[in-house]
Amino acid sequence: MQRRTFLISSLSGLSLLALSGCVPPKPTPTGSPTPSATPAPSLVPQPQDMLRSSWSDDPFARGSYSFAAVSSTPQQREDLAEPILDRLFLAGEALSDTAPGTVQGARGSGQRAARALADVAEPGERVAVIGAGAAGVAAARLLTDAGFTVLVIEARDRLGGRIHTVTSDSWPMPVELGPSFIVAGSTNSLDEEFTGLEVSHAPFTPTPEARTPAGIVTPVSPVGADAVTAALAWAAAQAEDTSLAKALVANGSATLSMADGEAGVSDADWLDYQLATSTTLESGAPAEEMSGWYAPTPATTAADDIRIVIGGYGALLDEDATDLDVLFSSVVTRVAYTDTSVSLRLGTGESLTVDRAIVTVPLGVLKSDVIEFDPPLPFAHRGAIAALGMGALDKIWLRFEEPFWDTDAALWTTVGDDTLDFRVWVNMMPITNEPILVGFVSGERALGLAKSDNTEFTDAALRSLEPFAVVATATPAP
């Protein structure tokens, strides 16, 4: 193990979202064909095409989704959802008390805000919804159907926010730069909704094929997951919240043996593996920033419950947005509210006044203070915005002329080299019969690559794929 890096990630996080926001415009990198510049040497062939996200560098997102930072509490999500003078309402995944960081959490929050507004408004009132992501579209749909006059104001030139489906003649299928996965269950009907929309989705087997830097396939040891579980149990028993990283040190998990074990992988390597690939991409943050009280414990989701959307995630919003009045490419810079109305100023200098408004911009945008609120938001709202964390998760999609790999596993991970940026990969070949790989980078690694150009980003991804370009060998017998 070359150095200790604490990242929080998991397969369940692959279904997480990205929502819309309104801030001063700036070009947003969404990917392009691989540049012609000479790439760094790699065992992996150059792809025919690439697309990438860069959510933390996106001025309309400023991160991928919220997470429970040290000393934050679930109550603060509820505080953010409290109406302000019954005129101004906030919504988004960060305000969900049941499913923060998810599409269903964002939609539920938007619907809750819309219902709260409808309860105090008069029929026919004019309502502005700021943001046309999952929360904004859900809120606008409910209010429009209830008879209100609704205007959706969106900073981007498209619907969806951090749900971003890209279609191109260069790709044989829609490319998802936001969420790709859904988890079926009694509290989540997204799979049924996609089926009803005739959007293709396929079963996904979450059992990873883990490889060492030498390409050796090795069974995943429970040592890392057990260490994180023990650290969280220790943290839960403390009088004050502490970070997951400190909890790992305090209960001794951070001092696991670094002696090589099976396939040359140490117990310390398996802890790094758990933090980098399995604890939850749901945070998009390092263990130093994650709450020891509220970090989810390692868990497994039944394979039958996980599905990957291959027919276009964006269709979920297209249906709800039918007939909505949406003002695209319009940046809200100021929100002034009184007990009788809400006034909005746009980046063009134009302004409008409505009876009430729902603000659905991402937590990252709220944390940046690029939208002026007059008067400032109440203390509880400002405290919650400051306390909750905003994580980073980015994707790279690579399309190759033909497979260079020899495995049919759908989920790939690497162990024993914490210098690699992309530790989790999805192999689309067994799902779509197309030689396409999707890589994930999170936390500090994602922040470090966010401003990189496409050449540097692609080179980091190709280097991370080298263990899969080596002929796989079985784990040597002890």
XYZ file of C-alpha atoms in Angstrom:
478
model
C 0.000 0.000 0.000
C 1.707 3.209 -1.160
C -0.228 5.670 1.017
C -3.394 5.845 3.074
C -6.300 7.578 1.386
C -9.713 7.711 3.048
C -12.571 7.874 0.561
C -16.187 7.038 1.176
C -17.962 5.201 -1.624
C -20.340 2.349 -2.458
C -22.271 0.775 -5.245
C -25.507 2.185 -3.859
C -24.045 5.607 -4.484
C -23.893 4.920 -8.195
C -27.630 5.594 -8.289
C -27.177 9.028 -6.814
C -28.135 12.122 -8.652
C -27.293 15.624 -9.615
C -29.812 18.436 -9.542
C -30.081 21.859 -11.112
C -29.165 25.277 -9.865
C -29.037 28.955 -10.803
C -25.727 30.834 -10.599
C -23.719 33.091 -12.931
C -23.102 31.292 -16.209
C -19.828 29.613 -17.039
C -18.987 26.916 -19.598
C -19.648 23.487 -18.107
C -17.426 20.596 -19.260
C -19.615 17.711 -20.335
C -17.151 15.741 -22.399
C -15.852 15.514 -25.903
C -14.097 13.059 -28.188
C -10.649 12.104 -26.929
C -8.193 14.922 -27.812
C -5.522 14.273 -30.418
C -2.681 15.204 -28.095
C -0.167 12.427 -27.497
C -1.381 10.493 -24.438
C 0.759 9.194 -21.627
C 1.928 5.579 -22.153
C -0.634 3.020 -21.040
C -1.282 -0.696 -21.322
C -4.845 0.225 -22.211
C -5.686 1.276 -25.789
C -7.001 4.746 -26.481
C -10.804 4.903 -26.569
C -12.772 5.828 -29.654
C -14.838 8.287 -27.624
C -15.096 9.670 -24.121
C -17.587 11.697 -22.122
C -17.111 12.933 -18.575
C -18.761 14.900 -15.809
C -17.233 17.554 -13.581
C -19.973 18.364 -11.082
C -17.882 20.160 -8.482
C -16.592 22.529 -11.181
C -20.091 23.031 -12.588
C -21.366 26.462 -11.440
C -24.964 25.222 -11.503
C -24.223 22.267 -9.202
C -20.994 22.870 -7.223
C -20.921 19.258 -6.154
C -22.759 16.009 -6.722
C -24.976 15.509 -3.674
C -25.188 16.230 0.023
C -23.716 14.119 2.809
C -23.749 14.086 6.602
C -20.664 16.070 7.582
C -19.173 15.967 11.072
C -21.493 17.661 13.596
C -24.371 17.957 11.125
C -27.682 16.346 12.040
C -30.738 14.963 10.220
C -32.775 17.692 11.924
C -30.934 20.265 9.833
C -32.423 18.783 6.683
C -35.828 19.329 8.273
C -34.837 22.881 9.236
C -34.054 23.670 5.590
C -37.502 22.474 4.575
C -39.305 24.893 6.898
C -41.333 27.507 4.941
C -40.181 31.119 5.285
C -43.028 33.563 5.903
C -45.179 31.071 3.974
C -43.772 32.757 0.853
C -40.409 31.122 0.268
C -39.891 27.359 0.236
C -36.752 25.286 -0.318
C -36.534 21.798 -1.808
C -33.973 19.315 -3.094
C -32.213 16.085 -2.221
C -30.388 17.763 0.669
C -33.756 18.419 2.334
C -34.952 14.826 2.166
C -35.194 13.213 5.580
C -35.641 9.708 4.149
C -33.470 9.512 1.015
C -30.941 12.369 0.815
C -28.619 12.254 -2.164
C -31.059 10.344 -4.352
C -33.457 11.034 -7.192
C -36.394 9.795 -5.167
C -35.343 12.003 -2.260
C -35.203 15.071 -4.503
C -38.575 14.374 -6.073
C -40.173 13.721 -2.701
C -38.774 16.966 -1.312
C -40.093 18.920 -4.289
C -43.549 17.422 -3.862
C -43.510 18.124 -0.124
C -42.626 21.782 -0.709
C -45.363 22.068 -3.334
C -47.960 20.624 -0.975
C -46.860 22.981 1.819
C -47.175 25.927 -0.553
C -50.588 24.814 -1.808
C -51.851 24.566 1.768
C -51.320 28.304 2.376
C -51.836 29.777 -1.108
C -54.969 31.014 -2.810
C -56.114 29.326 -6.030
C -54.550 30.795 -9.137
C -51.581 32.451 -7.415
C -48.372 32.946 -9.421
C -45.547 30.673 -8.293
C -41.911 30.601 -9.413
C -39.893 27.394 -9.170
C -36.146 28.000 -9.370
C -34.427 24.995 -10.923
C -35.665 22.351 -13.366
C -34.020 19.316 -11.823
C -35.789 16.429 -10.141
C -37.130 18.511 -7.231
C -38.124 21.502 -9.333
C -39.964 19.526 -11.992
C -41.788 17.472 -9.341
C -42.891 20.628 -7.517
C -43.954 22.417 -10.690
C -45.915 19.416 -11.912
C -47.909 19.143 -8.684
C -48.645 22.880 -8.508
C -49.594 23.139 -12.174
C -51.989 20.225 -11.829
C -53.467 21.954 -8.762
C -54.345 25.040 -10.806
C -51.548 27.445 -9.919
C -49.798 29.619 -12.510
C -46.251 28.236 -12.420
C -43.068 29.504 -14.057
C -39.952 27.322 -13.830
C -36.704 29.287 -14.096
C -33.694 27.185 -15.097
C -30.078 28.352 -15.424
C -29.167 25.615 -17.894
C -30.418 25.173 -21.441
C -31.987 21.822 -20.573
C -34.065 19.982 -18.020
C -32.631 17.654 -15.425
C -29.862 19.408 -13.541
C -27.596 16.614 -12.310
C -29.756 14.119 -14.157
C -27.935 14.510 -17.456
C -28.606 12.108 -20.310
C -26.475 12.717 -23.404
C -27.468 11.270 -26.775
C -25.075 11.353 -29.698
C -24.531 9.588 -33.011
C -21.086 8.661 -31.664
C -22.617 6.506 -28.953
C -24.810 3.421 -29.415
C -26.836 4.231 -26.290
C -27.683 7.220 -24.098
C -24.799 8.255 -21.854
C -25.640 9.105 -18.242
C -23.363 11.705 -16.668
C -25.600 11.761 -13.601
C -27.401 8.758 -12.118
C -27.526 5.432 -13.930
C -28.849 3.028 -11.316
C -32.135 2.387 -9.587
C -32.804 0.194 -6.589
C -36.176 -1.529 -6.629
C -38.038 -1.773 -3.344
C -41.127 -0.938 -1.379
C -39.957 2.652 -0.820
C -38.828 3.254 -4.398
C -40.980 2.840 -7.494
C -38.522 4.201 -10.047
C -38.164 0.808 -11.729
C -41.929 0.675 -12.273
C -41.944 4.251 -13.571
C -39.209 3.532 -16.112
C -41.059 0.407 -17.217
C -44.221 2.468 -17.651
C -42.278 4.989 -19.739
C -40.876 2.134 -21.846
C -37.339 3.101 -20.863
C -34.997 0.111 -20.950
C -33.329 -0.987 -17.731
C -31.477 -4.185 -16.978
C -30.538 -6.244 -13.906
C -27.126 -5.408 -12.496
C -25.027 -7.825 -10.459
C -23.205 -5.852 -7.752
C -20.664 -8.561 -6.936
C -17.293 -6.980 -7.779
C -14.340 -8.579 -9.458
C -11.428 -7.169 -7.449
C -7.949 -7.117 -8.962
C -4.514 -6.293 -7.665
C -2.147 -4.012 -9.612
C -0.724 -7.170 -11.223
C -4.149 -8.153 -12.509
C -4.636 -10.979 -10.032
C -8.299 -11.652 -9.268
C -8.736 -11.937 -5.505
C -11.791 -12.548 -3.300
C -12.907 -9.464 -1.383
C -11.926 -9.791 2.262
C -14.446 -8.659 4.928
C -11.630 -7.073 6.957
C -12.226 -3.559 5.615
C -15.996 -3.625 6.026
C -15.650 -5.049 9.523
C -13.210 -2.295 10.471
C -15.561 0.456 9.274
C -18.520 -1.162 11.052
C -16.546 -1.339 14.297
C -15.402 2.281 13.960
C -18.964 3.494 13.426
C -20.130 1.501 16.442
C -17.399 3.165 18.502
C -18.421 6.612 17.214
C -22.097 5.983 18.019
C -21.194 5.401 21.656
C -19.372 8.726 22.053
C -20.875 11.838 23.629
C -19.894 13.998 20.647
C -19.821 13.375 16.944
C -16.460 12.690 15.368
C -15.277 11.960 11.861
C -15.136 8.448 10.483
C -11.373 8.883 10.058
C -10.907 9.724 13.751
C -13.170 6.844 14.731
C -11.011 4.454 12.709
C -7.932 5.690 14.562
C -9.579 5.686 17.989
C -10.824 2.101 17.795
C -7.571 0.811 16.278
C -8.875 0.026 12.797
C -6.514 2.491 11.145
C -3.530 0.456 12.340
C -4.395 -2.776 10.553
C -1.428 -4.845 9.440
C 0.391 -3.701 6.328
C 2.040 -7.085 5.872
C 1.243 -8.708 2.536
C -1.377 -11.398 2.740
C -3.144 -13.427 0.069
C -2.284 -12.173 -3.445
C 0.033 -9.605 -1.861
C -2.849 -7.644 -0.320
C -2.637 -6.545 3.326
C -5.410 -5.948 5.859
C -4.651 -2.223 5.576
C -5.205 -2.509 1.824
C -8.639 -4.009 2.438
C -9.568 -1.078 4.684
C -8.508 1.333 1.961
C -10.517 -0.778 -0.501
C -13.645 -0.526 1.656
C -13.293 3.225 1.992
C -12.527 3.742 -1.694
C -15.025 1.384 -3.271
C -17.644 0.055 -0.881
C -18.445 2.185 2.148
C -20.642 4.496 0.006
C -20.128 6.769 -2.941
C -23.201 8.283 -1.341
C -21.000 10.824 0.422
C -18.474 11.760 -2.230
C -16.317 12.913 0.679
C -13.217 11.757 2.575
C -13.576 9.982 5.896
C -12.065 13.038 7.587
C -15.237 14.988 6.736
C -17.911 12.332 7.236
C -19.968 12.126 10.412
C -19.206 9.098 12.557
C -22.730 9.242 13.934
C -24.614 9.310 10.667
C -22.384 7.553 8.155
C -24.183 4.440 6.856
C -22.750 1.124 7.975
C -21.477 -1.267 5.300
C -24.399 -3.222 3.894
C -25.259 -5.297 0.889
C -28.187 -4.828 -1.464
C -29.734 -7.913 -3.027
C -28.579 -8.309 -6.616
C -32.159 -8.663 -7.798
C -32.915 -5.182 -6.459
C -30.334 -3.244 -8.500
C -30.994 -2.240 -12.083
C -29.125 -0.029 -14.540
C -31.000 2.360 -16.816
C -29.849 2.034 -20.418
C -32.673 3.781 -22.259
C -32.285 7.341 -20.954
C -32.721 8.432 -17.321
C -33.830 11.880 -18.451
C -37.156 10.482 -19.670
C -38.221 10.436 -16.020
C -38.362 14.244 -16.042
C -39.487 14.691 -19.638
C -42.831 13.102 -18.812
C -43.454 15.278 -15.737
C -42.305 18.428 -17.554
C -44.935 18.119 -20.284
C -46.750 21.479 -20.695
C -44.709 23.190 -17.967
C -43.719 26.813 -18.606
C -39.912 26.735 -18.385
C -37.610 29.718 -18.842
C -34.236 28.219 -19.836
C -30.774 29.819 -19.684
C -31.970 32.213 -17.010
C -29.845 32.752 -13.928
C -31.435 33.906 -10.681
C -29.041 36.173 -8.780
C -31.296 37.642 -6.101
C -34.359 36.513 -4.150
C -36.146 39.209 -2.136
C -39.122 38.164 -0.050
C -41.694 39.788 2.204
C -44.857 38.540 3.852
C -46.805 39.459 0.705
C -44.650 38.480 -2.310
C -41.324 37.248 -3.691
C -39.213 39.236 -6.172
C -36.553 37.611 -8.336
C -33.716 39.273 -10.206
C -32.155 37.517 -13.188
C -28.603 37.731 -14.450
C -29.845 39.760 -17.422
C -30.989 42.514 -15.093
C -34.645 41.652 -15.567
C -36.853 41.058 -12.561
C -40.243 39.572 -11.808
C -42.534 39.346 -8.830
C -44.613 36.332 -7.853
C -46.823 35.421 -4.955
C -44.590 32.585 -3.733
C -41.454 30.721 -4.808
C -39.773 27.348 -4.371
C -35.971 27.349 -4.539
C -34.572 23.964 -5.625
C -30.941 24.845 -6.330
C -28.362 22.318 -5.037
C -26.850 22.632 -1.577
C -23.505 23.427 -3.208
C -25.014 26.528 -4.821
C -26.594 27.623 -1.536
C -23.250 27.168 0.241
C -21.496 29.390 -2.308
C -23.668 32.457 -1.566
C -23.951 33.268 -5.283
C -27.670 33.884 -4.816
C -28.422 36.900 -2.637
C -31.367 36.452 -0.278
C -32.965 39.652 1.035
C -33.449 39.496 3.940
C -30.896 36.752 4.652
C -32.365 33.317 5.218
C -33.362 32.566 8.828
C -30.576 31.468 11.174
C -31.687 27.802 11.248
C -31.606 27.643 7.454
C -28.174 29.267 7.247
C -26.853 26.974 9.973
C -28.082 23.896 8.128
C -26.555 25.051 4.831
C -23.203 25.587 6.544
C -23.252 22.299 8.464
C -24.288 19.801 5.784
C -21.607 18.650 3.379
C -21.561 18.588 -0.423
C -19.750 15.626 -1.934
C -18.128 15.044 -5.314
C -18.561 12.076 -7.646
C -17.672 12.113 -11.326
C -17.948 9.640 -14.180
C -16.033 8.907 -17.327
C -17.552 6.928 -20.191
C -15.076 5.264 -22.546
C -16.066 3.583 -25.822
C -13.460 1.246 -27.320
C -13.182 -0.262 -30.768
C -13.120 -3.711 -29.185
C -12.712 -5.121 -25.673
C -9.164 -5.281 -24.315
C -10.395 -7.144 -21.231
C -11.200 -10.814 -20.711
C -13.796 -10.747 -17.948
C -17.575 -10.860 -18.096
C -17.952 -9.273 -14.655
C -20.146 -6.179 -14.718
C -18.526 -4.495 -11.705
C -14.763 -4.039 -11.447
C -12.713 -2.787 -8.494
C -9.028 -2.534 -7.656
C -7.175 -3.218 -4.411
C -3.579 -2.676 -3.300
C -2.806 0.562 -5.158
C -4.337 3.650 -3.604
C -2.675 5.944 -6.147
C -5.320 5.034 -8.739
C -8.075 7.599 -9.161
C -10.828 5.420 -10.636
C -11.257 2.448 -8.305
C -14.742 1.392 -9.486
C -15.746 0.488 -13.045
C -18.904 -0.746 -14.716
C -18.437 -3.005 -17.719
C -21.314 -2.405 -20.150
C -20.293 -5.289 -22.424
C -22.337 -8.020 -20.670
C -25.288 -5.622 -20.353
C -25.442 -4.015 -23.810
C -22.916 -6.004 -25.863
C -21.029 -2.767 -26.456
C -17.324 -2.280 -25.532
C -18.052 0.580 -23.144
C -16.622 1.116 -19.654
C -17.863 3.603 -17.065
C -15.439 4.746 -14.378
C -16.161 6.497 -11.076
C -13.978 8.891 -9.104
C -15.097 10.428 -5.825
C -14.139 12.619 -2.912
C -10.797 14.379 -2.942
C -9.769 12.531 -6.106
C -12.818 13.899 -7.933
C -12.088 17.412 -6.686
C -8.479 17.076 -7.800
C -9.464 16.067 -11.328
C -12.461 18.382 -11.694
C -10.542 21.178 -13.401
C -8.279 18.894 -15.432
C -8.558 18.854 -19.201
C -9.925 15.845 -21.030
C -6.461 14.460 -21.802
C -5.395 14.403 -18.149
C -8.765 13.045 -17.044
C -8.651 10.262 -19.626
C -5.046 9.367 -18.827
C -5.951 8.951 -15.149
C -8.804 6.669 -16.125
C -6.712 4.556 -18.507
C -4.013 4.086 -15.882
C -6.679 2.885 -13.454
C -7.757 0.275 -16.010
C -4.325 -1.319 -16.379
C -5.056 -4.191 -13.945
C -7.809 -5.283 -16.336
C -5.548 -5.169 -19.377
C -3.369 -7.826 -17.774
C -4.478 -11.423 -18.287
C -6.349 -12.380 -15.154
C -4.956 -15.176 -13.053
C -6.597 -17.037 -10.222
C -5.632 -16.209 -6.675
C -2.591 -18.330 -5.823
C -3.227 -21.141 -3.395
C -1.871 -20.434 0.114
